[in-house]
CSV table of C-alpha atoms and ligand atoms in Angstrom, one decimal:
chain,number,residue,atom,x,y,z
A,1,MET,CA,49.0,-29.8,52.2
A,2,SER,CA,50.3,-28.5,48.7
A,3,ASN,CA,54.1,-27.3,48.4
A,4,PHE,CA,52.6,-24.8,45.8
A,5,GLU,CA,51.1,-21.1,46.5
A,6,THR,CA,48.3,-19.8,44.4
A,7,ILE,CA,48.2,-16.2,43.3
A,8,ILE,CA,45.1,-14.7,41.7
A,9,GLY,CA,44.8,-11.0,40.8
A,10,LEU,CA,41.2,-9.9,39.3
A,11,GLU,CA,40.1,-7.4,37.1
A,12,VAL,CA,36.4,-6.3,37.5
A,13,HIS,CA,34.3,-4.4,35.1
A,14,VAL,CA,31.4,-2.9,36.5
A,15,GLN,CA,28.8,-1.1,34.4
A,16,LEU,CA,28.1,2.5,35.6
A,17,ASN,CA,24.4,3.4,36.2
A,18,THR,CA,24.4,6.6,34.2
A,19,LYS,CA,21.4,7.3,32.4
A,20,THR,CA,23.2,8.1,29.4
A,21,LYS,CA,26.3,6.8,27.7
A,22,ILE,CA,30.0,7.7,28.5
A,23,PHE,CA,30.4,9.7,25.4
A,24,CYS,CA,27.0,10.1,24.0
A,25,SER,CA,23.5,10.9,24.8
A,26,CYS,CA,22.1,7.5,23.8
A,27,ALA,CA,20.0,5.9,26.6
A,28,THR,CA,21.7,2.9,28.4
A,29,SER,CA,18.8,0.5,29.3
A,30,PHE,CA,19.2,-3.0,28.7
A,31,GLY,CA,16.8,-5.4,26.8
A,32,ASP,CA,15.7,-2.9,24.4
A,33,MET,CA,15.4,-3.8,20.5
A,34,PRO,CA,18.5,-4.1,19.3
A,35,ASN,CA,20.4,-1.3,17.7
A,36,THR,CA,17.7,1.5,18.5
A,37,ASN,CA,20.0,3.1,21.2
A,38,VAL,CA,22.6,4.3,18.9
A,39,CYS,CA,23.6,7.4,17.2
A,40,PRO,CA,26.8,9.0,15.3
A,41,VAL,CA,29.1,8.6,17.9
A,42,CYS,CA,28.2,5.1,19.4
A,43,LEU,CA,28.1,3.8,15.9
A,44,GLY,CA,31.9,5.0,15.2
A,45,LEU,CA,30.7,7.3,12.2
A,46,PRO,CA,33.7,9.3,10.8
A,47,GLY,CA,33.8,12.8,12.3
A,48,ALA,CA,31.5,12.2,14.8
A,49,LEU,CA,32.8,13.6,18.3
A,50,PRO,CA,33.0,12.1,21.8
A,51,VAL,CA,31.9,14.2,25.0
A,52,LEU,CA,32.6,13.0,28.5
A,53,ASN,CA,29.7,12.3,30.5
A,54,LYS,CA,29.9,13.9,34.0
A,55,GLU,CA,27.9,11.5,35.8
A,56,ALA,CA,30.5,8.6,34.7
A,57,VAL,CA,33.6,10.7,36.3
A,58,LYS,CA,31.7,10.9,39.6
A,59,LYS,CA,30.9,7.5,40.0
A,60,ALA,CA,34.4,6.9,39.3
A,61,ILE,CA,35.7,9.2,42.2
A,62,SER,CA,33.1,8.1,44.3
A,63,PHE,CA,34.3,4.3,44.0
A,64,GLY,CA,38.1,5.7,44.5
A,65,THR,CA,36.7,7.3,47.6
A,66,ALA,CA,35.1,4.3,49.3
A,67,ILE,CA,38.5,2.4,48.7
A,68,GLN,CA,40.8,5.4,49.9
A,69,ALA,CA,42.2,5.6,46.9
A,70,LYS,CA,44.5,8.4,45.3
A,71,ILE,CA,42.2,10.3,42.9
A,72,ASN,CA,43.7,11.7,39.9
A,73,GLN,CA,43.1,15.3,39.6
A,74,ASN,CA,44.5,14.9,36.0
A,75,SER,CA,43.4,11.8,34.1
A,76,VAL,CA,44.0,11.1,30.0
A,77,PHE,CA,41.4,9.0,27.5
A,78,ALA,CA,43.5,6.9,25.6
A,79,ARG,CA,42.6,4.7,22.2
A,80,LYS,CA,42.9,0.9,22.6
A,81,ASN,CA,43.2,-0.2,19.1
A,82,TYR,CA,41.9,-3.9,17.9
A,83,PHE,CA,39.5,-5.1,15.4
A,84,TYR,CA,36.6,-6.8,16.3
A,85,PRO,CA,33.0,-6.5,14.7
A,86,ASP,CA,31.4,-5.4,18.0
A,87,LEU,CA,33.7,-2.6,18.1
A,88,PRO,CA,32.8,-0.2,15.1
A,89,LYS,CA,35.6,2.1,15.8
A,90,ALA,CA,38.1,-0.5,15.6
A,91,TYR,CA,39.7,1.1,19.1
A,92,GLN,CA,38.0,1.4,22.6
A,93,ILE,CA,38.3,4.8,24.5
A,94,SER,CA,40.0,3.7,27.4
A,95,GLN,CA,42.5,5.2,30.2
A,96,PHE,CA,46.0,3.5,29.9
A,97,GLU,CA,48.6,5.7,31.7
A,98,ILE,CA,46.8,8.0,33.9
A,99,PRO,CA,43.4,6.3,35.2
A,100,ILE,CA,41.2,8.4,37.4
A,101,VAL,CA,41.5,6.2,40.4
A,102,GLY,CA,45.1,5.2,41.6
A,103,TYR,CA,45.9,3.2,44.4
A,104,GLY,CA,43.8,2.1,47.0
A,105,THR,CA,42.8,-0.9,49.2
A,106,ILE,CA,39.7,-3.2,49.9
A,107,GLU,CA,39.8,-5.2,53.3
A,108,ILE,CA,38.5,-8.5,52.9
A,109,ASP,CA,37.0,-11.2,55.7
A,110,VAL,CA,37.9,-14.9,55.0
A,111,HIS,CA,36.5,-17.5,57.5
A,112,GLY,CA,37.1,-14.6,60.4
A,113,GLU,CA,40.8,-13.4,59.4
A,114,LYS,CA,40.8,-10.2,58.1
A,115,LYS,CA,43.4,-9.1,54.9
A,116,ILE,CA,44.1,-6.4,53.0
A,117,ILE,CA,43.9,-6.4,49.1
A,118,GLY,CA,45.6,-3.6,46.8
A,119,VAL,CA,43.7,-2.1,44.1
A,120,THR,CA,46.2,-1.3,41.3
A,121,ARG,CA,43.9,1.0,39.6
A,122,ALA,CA,40.3,1.8,38.2
A,123,HIS,CA,40.1,3.6,34.9
A,124,LEU,CA,37.0,4.5,32.9
A,125,GLU,CA,36.4,3.3,29.7
A,126,GLU,CA,33.5,2.4,27.0
A,127,ASP,CA,31.7,-0.8,26.6
A,128,ALA,CA,32.0,-3.1,23.4
A,129,GLY,CA,28.4,-3.8,21.6
A,130,LYS,CA,27.5,-7.5,21.5
A,131,ASN,CA,27.8,-10.0,19.1
A,132,ILE,CA,24.7,-12.3,18.8
A,133,HIS,CA,25.3,-15.8,17.1
A,134,ASP,CA,21.9,-17.6,15.5
A,135,GLY,CA,23.2,-21.0,13.5
A,136,ASN,CA,25.4,-19.5,10.7
A,137,ILE,CA,24.4,-15.7,11.1
A,138,SER,CA,26.4,-13.6,13.5
A,139,LYS,CA,24.5,-10.0,14.3
A,140,VAL,CA,25.7,-7.2,16.1
A,141,ASP,CA,23.7,-5.4,18.2
A,142,LEU,CA,25.4,-2.1,19.4
A,143,ASN,CA,23.0,-1.1,22.0
A,144,ARG,CA,25.6,-1.2,24.9
A,145,ALA,CA,28.4,0.0,22.8
A,146,CYS,CA,30.0,3.3,24.6
A,147,THR,CA,28.0,2.6,27.7
A,148,PRO,CA,30.1,3.4,30.9
A,149,LEU,CA,32.5,0.9,32.5
A,150,LEU,CA,34.7,1.0,35.4
A,151,GLU,CA,37.4,-1.1,35.0
A,152,ILE,CA,38.7,-1.9,38.6
A,153,VAL,CA,42.5,-4.2,38.6
A,154,SER,CA,43.8,-5.7,42.0
A,155,GLU,CA,47.2,-6.5,42.8
A,156,PRO,CA,48.0,-10.1,42.7
A,157,ASP,CA,47.3,-10.4,46.2
A,158,MET,CA,44.8,-13.0,46.9
A,159,ARG,CA,46.2,-16.5,47.7
A,160,SER,CA,43.0,-18.8,47.5
A,161,SER,CA,40.0,-19.0,45.5
A,162,ASP,CA,37.8,-18.0,48.7
A,163,GLU,CA,40.0,-15.0,49.0
A,164,ALA,CA,39.0,-14.1,45.4
A,165,ILE,CA,35.5,-14.7,46.4
A,166,ALA,CA,35.5,-12.5,49.5
A,167,TYR,CA,37.2,-9.6,47.5
A,168,LEU,CA,34.7,-9.9,44.6
A,169,LYS,CA,31.6,-9.9,47.3
A,170,LYS,CA,33.2,-7.0,48.9
A,171,LEU,CA,33.7,-5.2,45.5
A,172,HIS,CA,30.1,-6.0,44.4
A,173,SER,CA,28.7,-4.6,48.1
A,174,ILE,CA,31.0,-1.2,47.7
A,175,VAL,CA,29.5,-0.6,44.1
A,176,ARG,CA,25.8,-1.6,45.4
A,177,PHE,CA,26.0,0.7,48.3
A,178,LEU,CA,27.6,3.5,46.2
A,179,GLU,CA,24.8,3.0,44.1
A,180,ILE,CA,27.1,3.5,41.2
A,181,SER,CA,25.9,0.0,39.4
A,182,ASP,CA,23.4,-2.5,39.8
A,183,ALA,CA,26.1,-4.9,39.4
A,184,ASN,CA,23.4,-7.6,37.9
A,185,MET,CA,26.3,-10.4,36.9
A,186,GLN,CA,23.6,-12.3,34.7
A,187,GLU,CA,23.5,-9.0,32.5
A,188,GLY,CA,26.9,-8.6,32.6
A,189,SER,CA,26.9,-5.1,34.6
A,190,PHE,CA,29.6,-6.8,36.7
A,191,ARG,CA,32.1,-8.8,35.0
A,192,CYS,CA,35.1,-10.6,36.6
A,193,ASP,CA,38.2,-11.7,34.5
A,194,ALA,CA,40.6,-13.6,36.8
A,195,ASN,CA,44.7,-14.0,36.7
A,196,VAL,CA,45.7,-17.3,38.0
A,197,SER,CA,49.3,-18.5,38.6
A,198,ILE,CA,51.0,-20.7,41.1
A,199,ARG,CA,54.6,-21.1,42.4
A,200,PRO,CA,56.3,-23.6,44.7
A,201,LYS,CA,55.8,-22.3,48.3
A,202,GLY,CA,58.6,-19.9,50.0
A,203,GLU,CA,59.8,-18.4,46.0
A,204,THR,CA,59.1,-14.5,46.0
A,205,LYS,CA,58.9,-14.1,42.2
A,206,PHE,CA,55.6,-14.6,40.0
A,207,TYR,CA,55.2,-17.6,37.6
A,208,THR,CA,53.2,-17.1,34.2
A,209,ARG,CA,49.8,-16.4,35.0
A,210,VAL,CA,46.6,-17.2,32.7
A,211,GLU,CA,43.6,-14.8,32.4
A,212,ILE,CA,40.1,-16.7,32.7
A,213,LYS,CA,37.2,-15.1,31.0
A,214,ASN,CA,33.3,-15.7,30.8
A,215,LEU,CA,33.0,-15.6,34.6
A,216,ASN,CA,29.3,-14.6,35.2
A,217,SER,CA,28.5,-16.0,38.9
A,218,PHE,CA,30.6,-16.4,42.2
A,219,LYS,CA,30.2,-20.2,41.7
A,220,PHE,CA,31.6,-20.4,38.1
A,221,ILE,CA,34.6,-17.8,39.5
A,222,GLN,CA,35.3,-20.1,42.0
A,223,LYS,CA,35.5,-23.3,40.0
A,224,ALA,CA,37.6,-21.8,37.4
A,225,ILE,CA,40.0,-20.9,39.5
A,226,GLU,CA,40.4,-24.2,41.4
A,227,TYR,CA,40.1,-25.9,38.2
A,228,GLU,CA,43.2,-23.6,36.5
A,229,VAL,CA,45.4,-24.4,39.9
A,230,VAL,CA,45.1,-28.0,39.3
A,231,ARG,CA,45.7,-27.9,36.0
A,232,GLN,CA,49.0,-25.7,36.5
A,233,ARG,CA,50.3,-27.8,39.8
A,234,GLU,CA,49.7,-31.1,37.8
A,235,ALA,CA,52.0,-29.5,35.1
A,236,PHE,CA,54.4,-28.6,37.2
A,237,GLU,CA,54.8,-31.9,39.1
A,238,SER,CA,54.8,-33.9,35.7
A,239,GLY,CA,57.5,-31.9,34.7
A,240,CYS,CA,55.7,-30.3,31.7
A,241,TYR,CA,55.0,-27.0,33.2
A,242,ASN,CA,57.0,-24.7,30.7
A,243,ASP,CA,55.2,-26.5,27.7
A,244,GLU,CA,51.5,-26.5,29.0
A,245,ILE,CA,51.6,-23.2,30.8
A,246,VAL,CA,52.0,-20.3,28.7
A,247,GLN,CA,50.4,-16.8,29.3
A,248,GLU,CA,47.4,-16.8,27.5
A,249,THR,CA,43.4,-15.9,27.9
A,250,ARG,CA,41.2,-19.0,28.6
A,251,LEU,CA,37.8,-19.4,28.7
A,252,PHE,CA,35.7,-21.1,31.5
A,253,ASP,CA,33.5,-23.9,30.1
A,254,THR,CA,30.4,-23.9,32.4
A,255,GLN,CA,29.3,-27.3,31.2
A,256,LYS,CA,32.3,-29.0,31.6
A,257,GLY,CA,33.8,-27.1,34.3
A,258,VAL,CA,37.1,-27.0,32.6
A,259,THR,CA,39.0,-23.8,31.3
A,260,LYS,CA,40.2,-23.9,27.5
A,261,SER,CA,43.0,-21.7,25.7
A,262,MET,CA,41.1,-19.0,23.7
A,263,ARG,CA,44.0,-17.0,22.2
A,264,GLY,CA,47.7,-15.8,23.3
A,265,LYS,CA,48.1,-13.2,25.6
A,266,GLU,CA,48.2,-9.8,24.1
A,267,GLU,CA,50.5,-7.4,25.5
A,268,SER,CA,49.9,-3.8,25.8
A,269,ALA,CA,52.3,-3.0,22.7
A,270,ASP,CA,49.5,-4.7,20.4
A,271,TYR,CA,47.3,-2.3,21.1
A,272,ARG,CA,49.4,0.9,20.3
A,273,TYR,CA,47.6,2.9,22.7
A,274,PHE,CA,47.8,6.9,22.5
A,275,PRO,CA,46.0,9.7,23.9
A,276,ASP,CA,42.7,10.2,22.1
A,277,PRO,CA,42.9,13.7,20.3
A,278,ASP,CA,39.1,13.9,20.4
A,279,LEU,CA,39.0,14.4,24.0
A,280,LEU,CA,40.5,16.7,26.0
A,281,PRO,CA,42.5,15.7,29.5
A,282,VAL,CA,40.4,15.5,32.3
A,283,PHE,CA,40.8,17.8,35.1
A,284,LEU,CA,39.0,18.0,38.2
A,285,ASP,CA,38.5,21.0,39.9
A,286,SER,CA,38.5,21.0,43.5
A,287,LYS,CA,34.9,22.0,44.0
A,288,PHE,CA,33.7,19.0,41.7
A,289,LEU,CA,36.1,16.8,43.6
A,290,GLU,CA,34.8,17.7,46.8
A,291,ASP,CA,31.5,17.2,46.0
A,292,ALA,CA,32.2,13.7,44.1
A,293,GLN,CA,34.1,12.3,47.1
A,294,LYS,CA,30.7,12.9,49.5
A,295,ILE,CA,29.7,9.3,49.3
A,296,PRO,CA,26.8,7.2,51.4
A,297,GLU,CA,27.4,5.9,54.3
A,298,MET,CA,29.1,2.1,54.1
A,299,PRO,CA,28.1,-1.3,55.5
A,300,GLU,CA,31.2,-1.1,58.4
A,301,SER,CA,29.7,2.1,59.7
A,302,LYS,CA,26.1,0.9,59.5
A,303,ILE,CA,26.8,-2.1,61.6
A,304,VAL,CA,28.3,0.2,64.3
A,305,ARG,CA,25.1,2.4,64.1
A,306,TYR,CA,22.8,-0.4,63.9
A,307,VAL,CA,24.6,-1.9,67.0
A,308,THR,CA,24.9,1.4,69.2
A,309,ASP,CA,21.7,3.1,68.2
A,310,PHE,CA,19.3,0.2,67.8
A,311,GLY,CA,20.5,-2.4,70.0
A,312,LEU,CA,20.7,-4.9,67.4
A,313,LYS,CA,23.3,-7.9,67.8
A,314,GLU,CA,26.3,-7.2,65.5
A,315,ASN,CA,25.6,-10.5,63.9
A,316,ASP,CA,22.5,-9.3,63.2
A,317,ALA,CA,23.8,-5.9,61.6
A,318,LYS,CA,25.9,-7.8,59.5
A,319,ILE,CA,23.3,-9.6,58.0
A,320,ILE,CA,21.1,-6.9,57.1
A,321,THR,CA,24.3,-4.9,55.5
A,322,GLN,CA,24.8,-7.4,53.3
A,323,ASP,CA,22.4,-6.3,51.0
A,324,ILE,CA,21.6,-2.7,50.2
A,325,ASP,CA,17.8,-3.1,49.5
A,326,MET,CA,17.4,-5.1,53.2
A,327,VAL,CA,19.2,-1.9,54.5
A,328,LYS,CA,16.8,0.5,52.5
A,329,TYR,CA,14.0,-1.8,54.2
A,330,PHE,CA,15.4,-1.8,57.6
A,331,GLU,CA,16.3,1.9,57.6
A,332,PHE,CA,12.7,2.9,56.5
A,333,LEU,CA,11.0,0.8,59.1
A,334,VAL,CA,12.8,2.0,62.1
A,335,GLN,CA,12.5,5.6,61.0
A,336,GLN,CA,8.9,4.7,60.9
A,337,LYS,CA,9.1,3.3,64.3
A,338,ILE,CA,9.1,0.0,63.9
A,339,LEU,CA,11.3,-1.8,66.7
A,340,ALA,CA,14.5,-2.7,65.2
A,341,LYS,CA,14.5,-6.0,66.7
A,342,THR,CA,10.8,-6.8,64.9
A,343,ALA,CA,12.1,-5.3,61.8
A,344,TYR,CA,15.1,-7.7,61.6
A,345,THR,CA,13.5,-10.8,62.4
A,346,TRP,CA,10.4,-9.9,59.7
A,347,LEU,CA,12.7,-8.9,57.1
A,348,THR,CA,15.5,-11.6,57.6
A,349,THR,CA,13.2,-14.8,58.6
A,350,GLU,CA,9.9,-14.0,57.7
A,351,LEU,CA,10.1,-11.9,54.1
A,352,GLN,CA,13.1,-13.3,52.8
A,353,GLY,CA,12.2,-16.6,54.2
A,354,ARG,CA,9.4,-16.7,52.2
A,355,LEU,CA,11.3,-15.6,48.6
A,356,LYS,CA,11.6,-18.6,46.3
A,357,ASN,CA,13.0,-18.7,42.6
A,358,GLY,CA,15.4,-15.9,42.8
A,359,ASN,CA,12.9,-13.7,43.9
A,360,THR,CA,14.4,-10.8,45.8
A,361,LEU,CA,13.4,-7.9,47.7
A,362,ALA,CA,13.8,-5.7,44.9
A,363,THR,CA,11.6,-8.2,42.6
A,364,CYS,CA,9.3,-9.3,45.2
A,365,GLY,CA,6.6,-6.7,44.5
A,366,ILE,CA,6.0,-5.8,48.2
A,367,SER,CA,7.4,-2.4,48.6
A,368,LYS,CA,8.7,-1.0,52.0
A,369,GLU,CA,5.6,1.0,52.3
A,370,VAL,CA,3.4,-2.4,52.2
A,371,PHE,CA,5.8,-4.1,54.5
A,372,TYR,CA,5.6,-1.2,57.0
A,373,THR,CA,2.1,-1.2,57.3
A,374,LEU,CA,1.8,-5.2,57.9
A,375,LEU,CA,4.3,-4.6,60.7
A,376,GLU,CA,2.8,-1.5,61.9
A,377,ARG,CA,-0.7,-3.2,62.6
A,378,LEU,CA,1.2,-6.0,64.3
A,379,GLN,CA,3.2,-3.8,66.6
A,380,THR,CA,0.0,-2.0,67.4
A,381,GLN,CA,-1.7,-5.3,67.8
A,382,LYS,CA,-4.6,-4.8,65.1
A,383,ILE,CA,-3.2,-8.4,64.1
A,384,SER,CA,-1.6,-10.9,66.0
A,385,GLY,CA,1.9,-12.9,65.0
A,386,SER,CA,0.0,-15.6,63.2
A,387,GLY,CA,-2.5,-13.2,61.5
A,388,ALA,CA,0.8,-11.1,60.0
A,389,LYS,CA,2.0,-14.5,58.7
A,390,THR,CA,-1.2,-15.6,57.1
A,391,ILE,CA,-1.0,-11.9,55.3
A,392,LEU,CA,2.5,-12.1,54.4
A,393,ASP,CA,2.0,-15.3,52.7
A,394,ASN,CA,-0.9,-13.8,50.8
A,395,LEU,CA,1.3,-10.7,49.8
A,396,VAL,CA,4.4,-13.0,48.4
A,397,GLU,CA,2.1,-15.1,46.8
A,398,ASN,CA,0.5,-12.1,44.9
A,399,HIS,CA,3.3,-9.9,44.7
A,400,GLY,CA,1.8,-7.4,46.8
A,401,GLY,CA,-1.4,-6.1,47.9
A,402,ASP,CA,-2.8,-3.8,50.5
A,403,VAL,CA,-2.5,-4.9,53.9
A,404,ASP,CA,-5.7,-3.3,55.7
A,405,PHE,CA,-7.9,-4.8,52.6
A,406,LEU,CA,-6.4,-8.4,53.7
A,407,ILE,CA,-6.9,-8.2,57.6
A,408,LYS,CA,-10.8,-7.4,56.7
A,409,GLU,CA,-11.0,-9.9,53.7
A,410,LEU,CA,-9.5,-12.5,55.8
A,411,GLY,CA,-11.0,-11.8,59.3
A,412,LEU,CA,-8.0,-11.2,60.8
A,413,GLU,CA,-8.9,-8.3,62.9
A,414,GLN,CA,-7.5,-8.8,66.6
A,415,ILE,CA,-10.3,-8.1,68.9
A,416,ASN,CA,-8.3,-6.1,71.7
A,417,ASP,CA,-11.8,-4.8,73.6
A,418,ASP,CA,-11.7,-6.5,76.9
A,419,SER,CA,-15.4,-6.2,76.9
A,420,ALA,CA,-15.8,-8.0,73.9
A,421,ILE,CA,-13.6,-11.0,75.0
A,422,LEU,CA,-15.0,-11.2,78.6
A,423,THR,CA,-18.7,-12.0,76.9
A,424,LEU,CA,-17.0,-14.7,74.8
A,425,ILE,CA,-15.4,-15.6,78.2
A,426,ASP,CA,-18.5,-15.8,80.2
A,427,SER,CA,-20.3,-17.9,77.5
A,428,ILE,CA,-17.5,-20.7,77.1
A,429,LEU,CA,-17.4,-21.1,80.9
A,430,ASN,CA,-21.1,-21.4,81.3
A,431,ALA,CA,-21.2,-23.9,78.8
A,432,ASN,CA,-18.2,-25.7,80.4
A,433,SER,CA,-19.7,-25.9,84.0
A,434,ASP,CA,-18.0,-29.5,84.6
A,435,LYS,CA,-14.8,-28.4,83.0
A,436,VAL,CA,-14.5,-25.4,85.1
A,437,ALA,CA,-15.0,-27.5,88.4
A,438,GLU,CA,-12.4,-29.7,87.4
A,439,TYR,CA,-10.0,-26.5,86.8
A,440,LYS,CA,-10.7,-25.3,90.4
A,441,ALA,CA,-10.5,-28.7,91.8
A,442,GLY,CA,-6.7,-28.5,90.4
A,443,LYS,CA,-6.5,-29.6,86.8
A,444,GLU,CA,-4.6,-26.4,85.7
A,445,LYS,CA,-4.1,-27.6,81.9
A,446,MET,CA,-7.9,-26.9,81.5
A,447,LEU,CA,-6.6,-23.4,80.9
A,448,GLY,CA,-5.5,-24.2,77.6
A,449,PHE,CA,-8.8,-25.6,76.6
A,450,PHE,CA,-10.7,-22.6,77.7
A,451,VAL,CA,-8.3,-20.2,75.7
A,452,GLY,CA,-8.7,-22.4,72.6
A,453,GLN,CA,-12.2,-22.3,72.9
A,454,VAL,CA,-12.4,-18.9,73.3
A,455,MET,CA,-10.2,-18.3,70.4
A,456,LYS,CA,-12.1,-20.3,68.3
A,457,ALA,CA,-15.3,-18.7,69.3
A,458,SER,CA,-13.5,-15.1,68.4
A,459,LYS,CA,-11.8,-16.1,65.4
A,460,GLY,CA,-9.2,-12.6,66.6
A,461,ALA,CA,-8.9,-12.4,70.1
A,462,ASN,CA,-5.5,-11.2,71.2
A,463,PRO,CA,-4.1,-14.6,72.8
A,464,ALA,CA,-2.3,-13.0,75.2
A,465,ARG,CA,-5.1,-10.9,76.6
A,466,VAL,CA,-7.7,-14.0,76.4
A,467,ASN,CA,-4.9,-15.6,78.9
A,468,GLU,CA,-4.9,-13.2,81.2
A,469,LEU,CA,-8.7,-12.6,81.3
A,470,LEU,CA,-9.1,-16.0,81.7
A,471,ARG,CA,-6.9,-16.3,84.5
A,472,GLU,CA,-8.4,-13.7,86.1
A,473,LYS,CA,-12.2,-14.8,85.9
A,474,LEU,CA,-11.3,-18.4,87.1
A,475,SER,CA,-9.1,-17.2,90.2
A,476,LYS,CA,-12.5,-15.5,91.4
B,1,ADP,P1,46.1,-6.9,31.3
B,1,ADP,O1,45.4,-6.1,30.7
B,1,ADP,O2,47.5,-7.5,30.4
B,1,ADP,O3,45.5,-7.8,31.9
B,1,ADP,P2,46.5,-5.7,33.8
B,1,ADP,O4,47.7,-4.9,34.5
B,1,ADP,O5,44.9,-5.1,33.2
B,1,ADP,O6,46.8,-6.5,32.3
B,1,ADP,O7,45.9,-6.8,34.6
B,1,ADP,C1,46.8,-7.7,35.2
B,1,ADP,C2,45.9,-8.6,36.3
B,1,ADP,O8,47.1,-10.0,36.4
B,1,ADP,C3,46.1,-7.7,37.6
B,1,ADP,O9,44.9,-7.9,38.4
B,1,ADP,C4,47.4,-8.4,38.4
B,1,ADP,O10,47.3,-8.5,39.9
B,1,ADP,C5,47.2,-9.9,38.0
B,1,ADP,N1,48.4,-10.9,37.9
B,1,ADP,C6,49.6,-10.0,37.3
B,1,ADP,N2,50.9,-11.0,37.6
B,1,ADP,C7,50.3,-11.9,38.1
B,1,ADP,C8,50.6,-13.4,38.2
B,1,ADP,N3,51.7,-13.7,38.3
B,1,ADP,N4,49.6,-14.3,38.7
B,1,ADP,C9,48.3,-13.9,39.2
B,1,ADP,N5,47.7,-12.9,38.7
B,1,ADP,C10,48.7,-11.8,38.4
B,2,MG,MG1,43.5,-8.3,31.8
B,3,ZN,ZN1,25.1,7.1,20.9
């Protein structure tokens, strides 16, 4: 047992999925040719005037509502002044004293234990551009400049890296369910800075924190925090805490798994914040606020509904609601009268189980409509379970396809017509009269042989029905 307590506070930047930037009408699309989505405003040309994007404000309110936060009816945009090549105006428009979203809470669950984490604030701001370093040359791409971010600042309430990850995953799920961000970590639409400090157990005052940047996966965040905790504890135990642990910004080196000093910590005074004279204070009228506070159903309430309305096990409902795409497929399927249990199993085990190489529901090419057709044909016994699996293999491999075409092409149409099955049974029994005699003499396991023969001859007879009809026939 360690004699130290870990203290973690997280700052998360979520890129809001508005079509256009926060202060101009340039597109926010990712991966376009550098410097093609730019205009005088986001290039920071003198005299250009910013105009606030309403959609960004709505999305921020939607987030605040989901975490039961205080929404500030009046909020102010401020200039945060600093110099960097990817920041053409030499200031970032952000919110300082009065953010749009005030104090709220997020409940996390770590190994079955629930805990409330405070969210200090969430404010709107513009993103900077990107510096691209290529050998001796550095280039600047300003496509990302001025895209809307929601910065969500937590209280220093987390006490372990597990709690930090649980908080981040919860936050990730909230913004995905609200559909205010795609929250793609690789593309940088969900970025986290971790503030980490330790203190001897029993103390109540906070010790020096360091801020770790450059964390673009849950795995790296966890590793970086754990490395940092050990570094600080070792400094404490060897008596050099005051020399080695200073308030600073550190970078996580993903290759070596260590954090390294990047720069001393700026104080807010260094940024010379002041209200942006080009933007009026934001006032939310009641109608706008009320509309923006209507938010989609969140996982907790979906879980309850899935259990009561569809008879799912709570755990199965939890698995579905881990992912908004899964929820969309599931809800579509049950709405189209696929049994909930079938939808659950085929989504989680069969489809998910077949997705490889980072493929997800969103990227696998099998739309929910195509998946529905597959399950409908299964449910109405047009194909058997094994036939459906064969088709699914094919759909996954080819990134989609036409279910009915595949049923024909692969000869998987199930024969449910009794008379067709009976004809087959008769011919099999006639050809094997010796075995029929054995069966009648008590060798019951011959039944399996007959079923096998009929199935082989039919390529698609409903196996359950074949079984029933054979038993009937043989008992005569
Ligand atoms: P800054 O912009 O200077 O980083 P913020 O107020 O935006 O300041 O963020 C500070 C973050 O650091 C918050 O998430 C807060 O919870 C966290 N924090 C503050 N003190 C500590 C501490 N002693 N240990 C760990 N985290 C801390
Ligand atoms: Mg910070
Ligand atoms: Zn622009």
